[in-house]
Coordinates of C-alpha atoms in Angstrom, one line a residue:
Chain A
X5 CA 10.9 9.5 13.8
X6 CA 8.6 8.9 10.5
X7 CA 5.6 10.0 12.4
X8 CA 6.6 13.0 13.4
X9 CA 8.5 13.2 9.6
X10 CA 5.3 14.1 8.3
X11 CA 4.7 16.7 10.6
X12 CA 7.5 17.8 9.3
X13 CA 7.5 16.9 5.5
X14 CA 4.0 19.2 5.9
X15 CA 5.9 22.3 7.2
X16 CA 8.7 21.5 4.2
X17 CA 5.9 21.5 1.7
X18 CA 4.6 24.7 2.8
X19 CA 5.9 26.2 0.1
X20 CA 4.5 24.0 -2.5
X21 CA 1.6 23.8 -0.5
X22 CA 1.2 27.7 0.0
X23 CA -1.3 27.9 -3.4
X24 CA -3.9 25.6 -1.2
X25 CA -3.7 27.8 1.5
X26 CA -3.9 30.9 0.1
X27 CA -6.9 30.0 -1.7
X28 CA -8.5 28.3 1.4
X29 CA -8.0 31.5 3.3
X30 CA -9.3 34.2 0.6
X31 CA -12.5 31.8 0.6
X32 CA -12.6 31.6 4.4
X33 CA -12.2 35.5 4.9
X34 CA -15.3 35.8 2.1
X35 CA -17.2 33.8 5.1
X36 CA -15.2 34.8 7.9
X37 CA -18.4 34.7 10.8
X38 CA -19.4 31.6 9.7
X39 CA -16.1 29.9 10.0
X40 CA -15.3 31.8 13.2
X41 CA -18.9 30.2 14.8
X42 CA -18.8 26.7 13.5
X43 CA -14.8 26.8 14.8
X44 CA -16.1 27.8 18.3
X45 CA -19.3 25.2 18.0
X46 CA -16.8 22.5 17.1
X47 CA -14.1 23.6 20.1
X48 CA -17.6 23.4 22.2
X49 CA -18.1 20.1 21.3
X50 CA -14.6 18.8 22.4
X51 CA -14.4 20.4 25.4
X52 CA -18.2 18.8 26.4
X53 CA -17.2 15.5 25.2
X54 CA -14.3 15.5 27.1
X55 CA -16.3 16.7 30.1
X56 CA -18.8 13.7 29.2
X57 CA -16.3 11.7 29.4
X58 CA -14.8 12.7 32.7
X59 CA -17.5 12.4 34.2
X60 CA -18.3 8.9 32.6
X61 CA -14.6 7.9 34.0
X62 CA -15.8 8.9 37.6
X63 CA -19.1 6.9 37.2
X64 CA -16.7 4.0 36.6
X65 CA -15.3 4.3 40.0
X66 CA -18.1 4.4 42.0
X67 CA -20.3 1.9 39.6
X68 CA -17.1 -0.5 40.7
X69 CA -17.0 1.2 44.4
X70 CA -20.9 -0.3 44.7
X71 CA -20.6 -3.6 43.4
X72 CA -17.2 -4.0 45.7
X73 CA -19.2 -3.2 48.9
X74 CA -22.3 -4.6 46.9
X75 CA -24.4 -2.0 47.7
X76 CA -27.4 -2.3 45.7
X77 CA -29.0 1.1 46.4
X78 CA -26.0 2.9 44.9
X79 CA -25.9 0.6 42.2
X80 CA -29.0 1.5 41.1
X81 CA -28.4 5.1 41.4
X82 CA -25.3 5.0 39.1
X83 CA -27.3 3.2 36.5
X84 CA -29.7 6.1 36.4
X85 CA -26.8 8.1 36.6
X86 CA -25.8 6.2 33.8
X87 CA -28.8 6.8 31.3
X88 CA -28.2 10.5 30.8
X89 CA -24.4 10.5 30.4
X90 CA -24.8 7.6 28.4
X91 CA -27.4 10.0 26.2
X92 CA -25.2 13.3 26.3
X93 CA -22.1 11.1 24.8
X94 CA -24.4 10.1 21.9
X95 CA -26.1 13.1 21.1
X96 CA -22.5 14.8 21.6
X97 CA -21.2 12.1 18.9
X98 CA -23.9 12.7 16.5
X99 CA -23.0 16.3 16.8
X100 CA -20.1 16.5 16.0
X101 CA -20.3 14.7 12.8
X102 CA -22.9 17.1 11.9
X103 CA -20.4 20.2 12.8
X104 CA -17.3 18.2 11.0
X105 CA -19.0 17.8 8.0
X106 CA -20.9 21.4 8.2
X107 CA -17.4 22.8 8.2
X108 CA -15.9 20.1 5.3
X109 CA -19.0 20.7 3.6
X110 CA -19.1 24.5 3.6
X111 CA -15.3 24.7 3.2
X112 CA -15.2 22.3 0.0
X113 CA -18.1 24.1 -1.9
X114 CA -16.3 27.4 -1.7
X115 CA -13.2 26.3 -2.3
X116 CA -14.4 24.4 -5.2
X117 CA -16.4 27.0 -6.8
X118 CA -13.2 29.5 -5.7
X119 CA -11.4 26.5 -8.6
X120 CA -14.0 26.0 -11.1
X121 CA -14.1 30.2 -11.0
X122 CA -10.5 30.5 -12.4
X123 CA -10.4 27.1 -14.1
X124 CA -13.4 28.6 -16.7
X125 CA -12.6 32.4 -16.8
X126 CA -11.1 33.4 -20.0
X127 CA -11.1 29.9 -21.4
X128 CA -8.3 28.2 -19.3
X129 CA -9.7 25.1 -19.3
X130 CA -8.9 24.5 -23.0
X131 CA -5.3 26.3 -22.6
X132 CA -4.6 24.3 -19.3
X133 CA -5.5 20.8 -21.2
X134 CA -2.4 18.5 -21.4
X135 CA -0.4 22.1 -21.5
X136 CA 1.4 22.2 -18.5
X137 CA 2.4 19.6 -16.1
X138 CA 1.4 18.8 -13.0
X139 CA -1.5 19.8 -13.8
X140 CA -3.3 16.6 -15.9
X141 CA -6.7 15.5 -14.9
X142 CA -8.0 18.9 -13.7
X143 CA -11.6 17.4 -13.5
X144 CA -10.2 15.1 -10.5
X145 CA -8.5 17.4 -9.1
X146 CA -11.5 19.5 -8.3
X147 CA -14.0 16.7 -7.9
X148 CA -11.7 14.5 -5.6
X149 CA -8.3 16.2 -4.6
X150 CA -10.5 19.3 -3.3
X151 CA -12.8 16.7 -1.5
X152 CA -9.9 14.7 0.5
X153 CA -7.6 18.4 1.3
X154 CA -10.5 19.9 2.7
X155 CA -12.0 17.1 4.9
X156 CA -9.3 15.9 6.3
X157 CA -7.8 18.9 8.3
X158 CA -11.3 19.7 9.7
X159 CA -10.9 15.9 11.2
X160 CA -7.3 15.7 11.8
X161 CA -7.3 19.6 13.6
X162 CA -10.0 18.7 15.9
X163 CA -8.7 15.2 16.4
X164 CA -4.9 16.8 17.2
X165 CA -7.2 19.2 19.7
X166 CA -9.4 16.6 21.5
X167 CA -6.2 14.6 21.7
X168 CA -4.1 16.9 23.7
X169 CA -7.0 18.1 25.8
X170 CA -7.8 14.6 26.9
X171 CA -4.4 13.6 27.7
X172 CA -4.0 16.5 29.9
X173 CA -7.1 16.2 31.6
X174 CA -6.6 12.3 32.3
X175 CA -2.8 13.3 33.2
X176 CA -4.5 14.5 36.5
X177 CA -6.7 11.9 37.1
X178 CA -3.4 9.6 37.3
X179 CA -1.2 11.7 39.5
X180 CA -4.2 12.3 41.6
X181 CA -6.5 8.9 41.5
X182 CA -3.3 6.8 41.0
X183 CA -0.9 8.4 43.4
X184 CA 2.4 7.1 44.2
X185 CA 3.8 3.5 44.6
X186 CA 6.1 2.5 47.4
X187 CA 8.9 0.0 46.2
X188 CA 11.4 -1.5 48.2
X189 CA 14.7 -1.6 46.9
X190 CA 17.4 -3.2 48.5
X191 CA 16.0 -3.2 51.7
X192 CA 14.5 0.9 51.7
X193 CA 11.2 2.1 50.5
X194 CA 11.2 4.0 47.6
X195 CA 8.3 6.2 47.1
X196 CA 7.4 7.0 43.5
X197 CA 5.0 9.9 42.7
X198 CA 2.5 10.0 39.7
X199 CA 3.4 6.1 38.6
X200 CA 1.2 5.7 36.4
X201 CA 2.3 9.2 34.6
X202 CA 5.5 7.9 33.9
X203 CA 4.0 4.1 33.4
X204 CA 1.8 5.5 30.8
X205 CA 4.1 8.0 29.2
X206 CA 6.8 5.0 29.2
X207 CA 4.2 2.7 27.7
X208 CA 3.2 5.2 25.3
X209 CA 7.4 6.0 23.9
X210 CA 7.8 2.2 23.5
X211 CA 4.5 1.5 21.8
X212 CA 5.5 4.8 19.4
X213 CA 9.1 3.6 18.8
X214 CA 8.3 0.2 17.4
X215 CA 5.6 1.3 15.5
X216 CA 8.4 3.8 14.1
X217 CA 10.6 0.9 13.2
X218 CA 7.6 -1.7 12.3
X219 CA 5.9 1.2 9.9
X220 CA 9.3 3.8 9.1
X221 CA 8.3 3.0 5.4
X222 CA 4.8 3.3 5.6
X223 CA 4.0 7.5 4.8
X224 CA 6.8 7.1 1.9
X225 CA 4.6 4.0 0.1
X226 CA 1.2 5.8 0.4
X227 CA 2.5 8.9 -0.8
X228 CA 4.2 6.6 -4.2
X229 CA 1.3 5.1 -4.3
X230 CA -0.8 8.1 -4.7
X231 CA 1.5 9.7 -7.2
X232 CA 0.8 5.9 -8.9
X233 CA -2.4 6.2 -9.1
X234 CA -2.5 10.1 -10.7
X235 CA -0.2 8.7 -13.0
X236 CA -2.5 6.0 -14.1
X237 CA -5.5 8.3 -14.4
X238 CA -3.2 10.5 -16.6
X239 CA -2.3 7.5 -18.8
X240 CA -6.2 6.9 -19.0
X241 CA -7.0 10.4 -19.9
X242 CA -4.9 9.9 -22.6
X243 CA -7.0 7.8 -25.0
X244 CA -9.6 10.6 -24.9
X245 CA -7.1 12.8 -27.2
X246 CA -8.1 11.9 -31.2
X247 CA -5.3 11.2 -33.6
X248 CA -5.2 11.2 -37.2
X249 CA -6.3 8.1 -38.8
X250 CA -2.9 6.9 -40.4
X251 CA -1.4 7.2 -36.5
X252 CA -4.1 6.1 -34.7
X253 CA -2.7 2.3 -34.7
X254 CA 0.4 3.1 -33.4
X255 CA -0.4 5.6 -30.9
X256 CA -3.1 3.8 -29.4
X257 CA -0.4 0.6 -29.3
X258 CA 1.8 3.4 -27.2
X259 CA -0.4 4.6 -25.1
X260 CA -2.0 0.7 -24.1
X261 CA 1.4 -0.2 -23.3
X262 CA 2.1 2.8 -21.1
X263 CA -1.3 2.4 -19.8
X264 CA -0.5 -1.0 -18.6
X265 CA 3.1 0.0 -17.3
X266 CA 1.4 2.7 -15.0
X267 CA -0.9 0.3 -13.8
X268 CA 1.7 -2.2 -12.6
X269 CA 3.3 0.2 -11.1
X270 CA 0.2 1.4 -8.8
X271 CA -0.3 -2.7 -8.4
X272 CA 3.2 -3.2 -7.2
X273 CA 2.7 -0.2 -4.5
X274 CA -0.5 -1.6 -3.6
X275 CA 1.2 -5.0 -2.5
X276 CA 3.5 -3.1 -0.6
X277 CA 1.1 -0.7 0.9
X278 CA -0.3 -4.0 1.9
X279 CA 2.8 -6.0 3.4
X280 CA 3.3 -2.4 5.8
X281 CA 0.1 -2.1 6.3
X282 CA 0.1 -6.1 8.1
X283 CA 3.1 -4.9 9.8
X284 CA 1.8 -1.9 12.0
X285 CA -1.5 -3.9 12.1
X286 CA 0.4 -6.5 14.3
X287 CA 1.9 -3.3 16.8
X288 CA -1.5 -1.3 16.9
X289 CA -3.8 -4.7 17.4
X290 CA -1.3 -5.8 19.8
X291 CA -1.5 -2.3 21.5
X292 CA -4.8 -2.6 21.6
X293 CA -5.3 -5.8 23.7
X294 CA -2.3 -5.1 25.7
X295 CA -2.5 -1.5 27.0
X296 CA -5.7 -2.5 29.2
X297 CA -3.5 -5.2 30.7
X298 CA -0.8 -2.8 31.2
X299 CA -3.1 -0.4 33.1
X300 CA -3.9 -3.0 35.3
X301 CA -1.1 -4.6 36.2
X302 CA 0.3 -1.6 37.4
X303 CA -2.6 -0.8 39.3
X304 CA -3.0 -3.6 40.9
X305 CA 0.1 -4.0 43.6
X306 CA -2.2 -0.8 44.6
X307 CA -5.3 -2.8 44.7
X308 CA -3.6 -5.8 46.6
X309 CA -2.2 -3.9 49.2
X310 CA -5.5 -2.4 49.9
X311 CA -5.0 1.3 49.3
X312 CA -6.9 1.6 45.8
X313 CA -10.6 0.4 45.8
X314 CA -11.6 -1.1 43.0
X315 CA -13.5 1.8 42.3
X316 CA -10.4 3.1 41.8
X317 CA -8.5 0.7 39.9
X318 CA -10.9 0.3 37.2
X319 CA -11.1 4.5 36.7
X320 CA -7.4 4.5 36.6
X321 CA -6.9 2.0 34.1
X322 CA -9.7 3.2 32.3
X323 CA -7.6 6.7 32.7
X324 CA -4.6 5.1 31.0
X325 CA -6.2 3.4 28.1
X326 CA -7.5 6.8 27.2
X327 CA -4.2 8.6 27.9
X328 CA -2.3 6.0 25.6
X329 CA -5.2 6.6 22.9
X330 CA -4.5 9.8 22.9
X331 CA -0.6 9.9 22.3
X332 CA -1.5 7.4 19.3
X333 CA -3.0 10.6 17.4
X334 CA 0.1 10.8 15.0
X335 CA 0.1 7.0 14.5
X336 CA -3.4 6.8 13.8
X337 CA -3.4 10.1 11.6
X338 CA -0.4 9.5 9.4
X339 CA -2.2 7.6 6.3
X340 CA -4.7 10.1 6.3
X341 CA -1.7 13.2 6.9
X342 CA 0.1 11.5 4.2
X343 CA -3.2 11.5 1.5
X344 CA -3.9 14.8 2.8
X345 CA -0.4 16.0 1.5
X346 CA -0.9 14.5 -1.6
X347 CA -4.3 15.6 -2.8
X348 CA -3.3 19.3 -0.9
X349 CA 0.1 19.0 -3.4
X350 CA -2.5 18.5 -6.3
X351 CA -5.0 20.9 -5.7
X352 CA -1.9 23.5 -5.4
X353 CA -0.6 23.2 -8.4
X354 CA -3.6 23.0 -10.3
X355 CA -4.3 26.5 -8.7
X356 CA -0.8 28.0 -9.2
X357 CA -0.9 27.2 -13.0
X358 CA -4.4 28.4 -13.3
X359 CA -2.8 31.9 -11.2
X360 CA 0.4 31.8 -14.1
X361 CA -2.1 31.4 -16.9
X362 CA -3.9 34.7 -15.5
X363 CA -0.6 36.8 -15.1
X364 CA -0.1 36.0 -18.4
X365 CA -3.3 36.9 -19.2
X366 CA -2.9 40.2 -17.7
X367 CA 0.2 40.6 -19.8
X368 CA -1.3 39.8 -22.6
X369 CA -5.2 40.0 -22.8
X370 CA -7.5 37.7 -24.7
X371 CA -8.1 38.0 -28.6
X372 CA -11.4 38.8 -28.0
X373 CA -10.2 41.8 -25.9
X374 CA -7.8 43.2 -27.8
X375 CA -10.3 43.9 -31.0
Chain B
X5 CA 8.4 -22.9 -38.6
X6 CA 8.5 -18.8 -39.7
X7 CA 7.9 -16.5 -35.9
X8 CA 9.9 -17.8 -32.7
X9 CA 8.8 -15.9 -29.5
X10 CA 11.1 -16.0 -26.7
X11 CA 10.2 -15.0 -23.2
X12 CA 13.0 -13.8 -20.6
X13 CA 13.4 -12.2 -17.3
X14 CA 16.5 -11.7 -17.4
X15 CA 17.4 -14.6 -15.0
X16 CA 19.3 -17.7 -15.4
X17 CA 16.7 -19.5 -16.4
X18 CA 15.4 -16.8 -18.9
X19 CA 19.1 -16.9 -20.5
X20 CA 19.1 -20.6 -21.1
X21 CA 15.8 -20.1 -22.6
X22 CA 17.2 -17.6 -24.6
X23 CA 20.0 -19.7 -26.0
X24 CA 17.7 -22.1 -26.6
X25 CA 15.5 -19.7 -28.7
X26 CA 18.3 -18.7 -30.7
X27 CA 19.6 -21.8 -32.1
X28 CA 16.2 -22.7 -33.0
X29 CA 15.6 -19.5 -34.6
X30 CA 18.9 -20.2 -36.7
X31 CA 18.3 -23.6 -37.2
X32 CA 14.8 -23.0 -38.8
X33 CA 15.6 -19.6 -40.5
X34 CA 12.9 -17.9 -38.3
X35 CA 12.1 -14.6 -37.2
X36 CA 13.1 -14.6 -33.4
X37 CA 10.6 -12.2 -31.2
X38 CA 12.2 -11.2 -27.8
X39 CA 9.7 -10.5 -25.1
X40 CA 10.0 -9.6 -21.4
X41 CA 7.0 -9.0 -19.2
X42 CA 8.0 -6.6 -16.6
X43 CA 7.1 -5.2 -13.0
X44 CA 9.7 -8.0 -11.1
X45 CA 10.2 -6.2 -8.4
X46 CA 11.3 -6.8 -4.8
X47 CA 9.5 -5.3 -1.1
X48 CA 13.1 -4.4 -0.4
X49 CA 13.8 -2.4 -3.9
X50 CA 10.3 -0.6 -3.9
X51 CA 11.3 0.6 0.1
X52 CA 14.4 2.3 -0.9
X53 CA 12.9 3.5 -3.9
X54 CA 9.8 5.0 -1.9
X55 CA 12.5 6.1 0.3
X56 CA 14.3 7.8 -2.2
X57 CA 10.9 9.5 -3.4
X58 CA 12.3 7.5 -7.1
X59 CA 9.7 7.0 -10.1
X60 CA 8.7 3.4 -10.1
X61 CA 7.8 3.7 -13.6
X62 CA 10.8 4.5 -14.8
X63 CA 12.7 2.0 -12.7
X64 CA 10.6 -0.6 -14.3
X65 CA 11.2 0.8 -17.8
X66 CA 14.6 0.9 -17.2
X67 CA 15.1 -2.8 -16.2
X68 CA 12.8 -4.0 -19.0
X69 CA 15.3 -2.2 -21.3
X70 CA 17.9 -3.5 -19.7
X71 CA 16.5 -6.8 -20.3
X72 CA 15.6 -6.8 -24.0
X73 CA 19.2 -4.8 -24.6
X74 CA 21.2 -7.8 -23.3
X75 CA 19.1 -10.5 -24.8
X76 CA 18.9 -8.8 -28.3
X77 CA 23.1 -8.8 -27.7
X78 CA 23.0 -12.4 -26.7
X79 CA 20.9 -12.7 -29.9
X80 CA 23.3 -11.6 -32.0
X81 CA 26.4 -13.6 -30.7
X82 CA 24.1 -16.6 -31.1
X83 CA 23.9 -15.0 -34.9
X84 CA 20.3 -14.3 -35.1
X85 CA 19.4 -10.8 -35.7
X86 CA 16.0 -10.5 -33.2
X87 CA 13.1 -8.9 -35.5
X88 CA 11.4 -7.2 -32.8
X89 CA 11.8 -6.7 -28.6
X90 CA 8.2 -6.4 -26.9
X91 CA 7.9 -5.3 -23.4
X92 CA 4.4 -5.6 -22.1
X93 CA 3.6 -5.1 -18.2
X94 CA 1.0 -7.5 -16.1
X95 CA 0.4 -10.6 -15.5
X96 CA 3.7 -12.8 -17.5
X97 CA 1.5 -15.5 -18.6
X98 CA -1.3 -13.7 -20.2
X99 CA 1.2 -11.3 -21.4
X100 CA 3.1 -13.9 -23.0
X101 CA 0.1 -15.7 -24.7
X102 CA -1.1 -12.3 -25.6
X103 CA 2.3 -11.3 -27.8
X104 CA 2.0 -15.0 -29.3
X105 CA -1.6 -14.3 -30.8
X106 CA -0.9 -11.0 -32.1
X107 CA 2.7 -12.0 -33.5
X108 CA 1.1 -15.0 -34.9
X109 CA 4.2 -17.1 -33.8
X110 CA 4.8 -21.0 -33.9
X111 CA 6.6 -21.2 -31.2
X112 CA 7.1 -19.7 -27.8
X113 CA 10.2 -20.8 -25.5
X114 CA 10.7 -20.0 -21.8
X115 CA 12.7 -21.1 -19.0
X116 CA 10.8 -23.2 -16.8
X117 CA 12.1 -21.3 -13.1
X118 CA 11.2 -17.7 -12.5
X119 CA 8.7 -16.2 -9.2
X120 CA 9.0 -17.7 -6.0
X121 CA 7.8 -20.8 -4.4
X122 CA 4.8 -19.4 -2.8
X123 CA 3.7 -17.5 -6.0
X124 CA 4.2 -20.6 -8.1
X125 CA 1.9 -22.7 -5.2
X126 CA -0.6 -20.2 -4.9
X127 CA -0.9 -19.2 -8.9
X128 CA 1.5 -21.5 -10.3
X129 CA 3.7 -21.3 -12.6
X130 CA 4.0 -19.1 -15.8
X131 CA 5.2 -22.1 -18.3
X132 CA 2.6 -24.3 -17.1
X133 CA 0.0 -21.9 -17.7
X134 CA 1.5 -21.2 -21.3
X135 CA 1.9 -24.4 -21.8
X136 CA -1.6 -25.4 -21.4
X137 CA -2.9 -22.7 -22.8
X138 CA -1.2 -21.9 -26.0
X139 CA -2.4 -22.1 -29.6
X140 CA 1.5 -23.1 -30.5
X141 CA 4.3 -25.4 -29.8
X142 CA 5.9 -24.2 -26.6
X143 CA 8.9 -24.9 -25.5
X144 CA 9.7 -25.0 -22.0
X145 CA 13.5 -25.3 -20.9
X146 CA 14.6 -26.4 -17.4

């Protein structure tokens, strides 16, 4: 499956990826306690979210369970109720935006600096300059590509956590809340337990598998698209370089020309990062409006025959929306995973041919050194 | 009449163009300019090409070459030796009118089909747009 492809297209890379993360994790050992605290603060955060939002899932029931047996007393005790969960999810929310970006923040500075350390020691910057490849636009690279590769597995990590947690935790409130369903076949009664488990995991494989088939294109368009765009920046960078006067014409003619041709080339995968883009937008909006339906259409037989409240059958379906949002991690993640890669893939080999200009360095010291 | 421009795609249409071009190039004793404006390119080609992890740039390179190599041939059997092959990248009208200014030719020639129905309703059509907007004769074959 593509989504699950560039799980495993990240685990492929990690070779070519291995220059990121070695200099992420000499950075992160150089501030080992902080990382270690804001990594427990942001784990904190999860876990009281999802505990918020438990208990805001059980508020649901018996907010419902009053207005079924229209009990105005309780009704007005579950809005008070109401006030200070409603409170702890915001000030939870706010939170841990401030902890993300703490961590991005702290994480991108170091890292950066880590960069711009190498990228100026012995004069590699003017060595490194339209030398070697893979390595144009160095200036991006540590403005942008260090930006995007360091913010997005803070967000996609803790995402990928809260994710699983979630969809564990409401697991049990669907075998437990939902129970089992009698269904009579051919004439006997046949008792299935957890339904809305299996509904929802069901739900969840068929909702995956045709976003698989709409999007299958999708992760290999961004990541074109992102190599289209480098390219482009590389053919802009170009014009910078001066050329003698008598070639100037002619180069300059060269370069607008490839200029141009780089540019259609990021236009054309544009228009089809738009045309897949439309089609997983017509699964995920369809999702969307129909997985609440879902929920509680296969509560209600429940409902009908009187052995859910409606208490009950609004918690469960609640339940299953937020177990079904919680399998979507991958397809909601994989643009990001996919510019992730490819500013991670940039960042890496800017710092493995800054490492190869310092072994040879060390091989050969400076001019400056050697008299 | 001294500078002919002719612009192809490479289609049917752009080939009758093209013959066009040529006998007007050898009927007048003028320098014949072959242009194609490239980046033509089908959803279906750019999926198996993303697919394949391919270079788009190259691809597009490729088939401009491609292009200008068969109409420079064509050219030839017609008996006109083509004095230059342009390949510029964008949008084909403004690319075309662009090549005619700088070339400073009297004449530009191009088929009238090419682009799909939607793109010719929606931005219409690339002769029509030459054809109004050029500083030259245009010729416009169907």
């Amino acid at each position: 499956m593509q989504f699950f492809r560039q799980i495993g297209l990240t685990f492929q890379q990690r070779k070519e990826l291995q220059p990121f993360w070695t200099a992420s994790q000499a950075v992160w050992r150089t501030h080992r306690s902080k990382v270690l605290v804001l990594g427990g603060f942001l784990v904190t955060v999860v876990m009281m979210q999802l505990l918020v939002q438990v208990l805001l899932n059980l508020w649901n029931r018996n907010f419902f369970d009053a207005l079924e047996r229209r009990d105005a007393h309780a009704l007005w005790v579950q809005i008070q109720l109401f006030v200070p969960l409603a409170a702890g999810s915001i000030f939870l929310a706010a939170t841990s935006v401030w902890g993300r970006m703490t961590a991005q923040r702290g994480w991108r500075a170091a890292l950066t600096r880590h960069i711009i350390g190498k990228w100026l020691a012995n004069g590699r910057h003017a060595r490194l300059n339209g030398m070697m490849h893979g390595t144009e636009n160095p200036e991006y690279r540590i403005a942008v590509d260090v930006r995007i590769s360091t913010d997005a597995p803070v967000d996609l990590a803790l995402a990928l956590f809260a994710s699983l947690v979630t969809a564990f935790t409401f697991f049990g409130v669907l075998w437990t809340v939902g129970g089992s369903i009698d269904v009579p076949v051919f004439g006997m009664t046949l008792t299935v337990p957890g339904y809305l488990v299996i509904g929802v995991i069901l739900y969840s494989t068929l909702m995956s598998g045709l976003m698989t088939v709409v999007g299958h294109h999708l992760a290999a368009v961004i990541e074109r698209l992102n190599q289209s765009d480098a390219e482009l920046r590389a053919a802009a960078d170009a014009f910078r370089g001066e050329q003698p006067a008598a070639a100037a014409h002619i180069a300059e003619g060269l370069k607008r020309t490839e200029l141009s041709l780089k540019l259609q080339a990021a236009l054309l995968w544009w228009r089809e990062l738009c045309w897949q883009l439309m089609r997983t937008t017509l699964i995920s909006h369809g999702n969307s409006l129909l997985a609440p339906v879902v929920a509680w259409v296969l509560c209600v037989p429940k409902y009908l025959s009187g052995t859910m409240t409606l208490g009950e059958l609004t918690q469960t379906a609640a339940a299953f929306v937020t177990v079904q949002s919680a399998f979507n991690w991958l397809v909601d993640n994989y643009q990001r995973l996919a510019d992730w890669r490819s500013s991670a893939h940039r960042v890496s080999t800017l710092v493995a041919a800054l490492d190869d200009l310092g072994k040879t360095e060390e091989l050969a010291p400076p001019a400056a050194e050697r008299s | 009449m001294k500078r002919v421009l002719i612009a192809t795609d490479g289609s049917d249409g752009g080939n009758r163009a093209l013959d066009a071009a040529v006998e007007l190039a050898g009927a007048t004793h003028a320098a014949l300019i072959v242009l194609t404006v490239g980046g033509n390119v089908t959803g279906a080609d750019l999926r198996k090409l993303a697919d394949r992890g391919g270079d788009l740039s190259k691809s597009l390179q490729a088939q401009a070459d491609r292009i200008l190599k068969r109409a420079a041939v064509s050219a030839r059997r017609g008996g006109v030796m083509p004095a230059a092959l342009r390949c510029e990248w964008g949008d084909a009208a403004e690319a075309i009118l662009d090549v005619a200014r700088r070339e400073k030719v009297d004449a530009i020639v191009l088929g009238r089909r090419g682009g799909g129905r939607l793109s010719r309703l929606l931005m219409g059509s690339v002769s029509q747009k030459v054809a109004s907007l050029a500083a030259c004769t245009v010729v416009v074959v169907p």
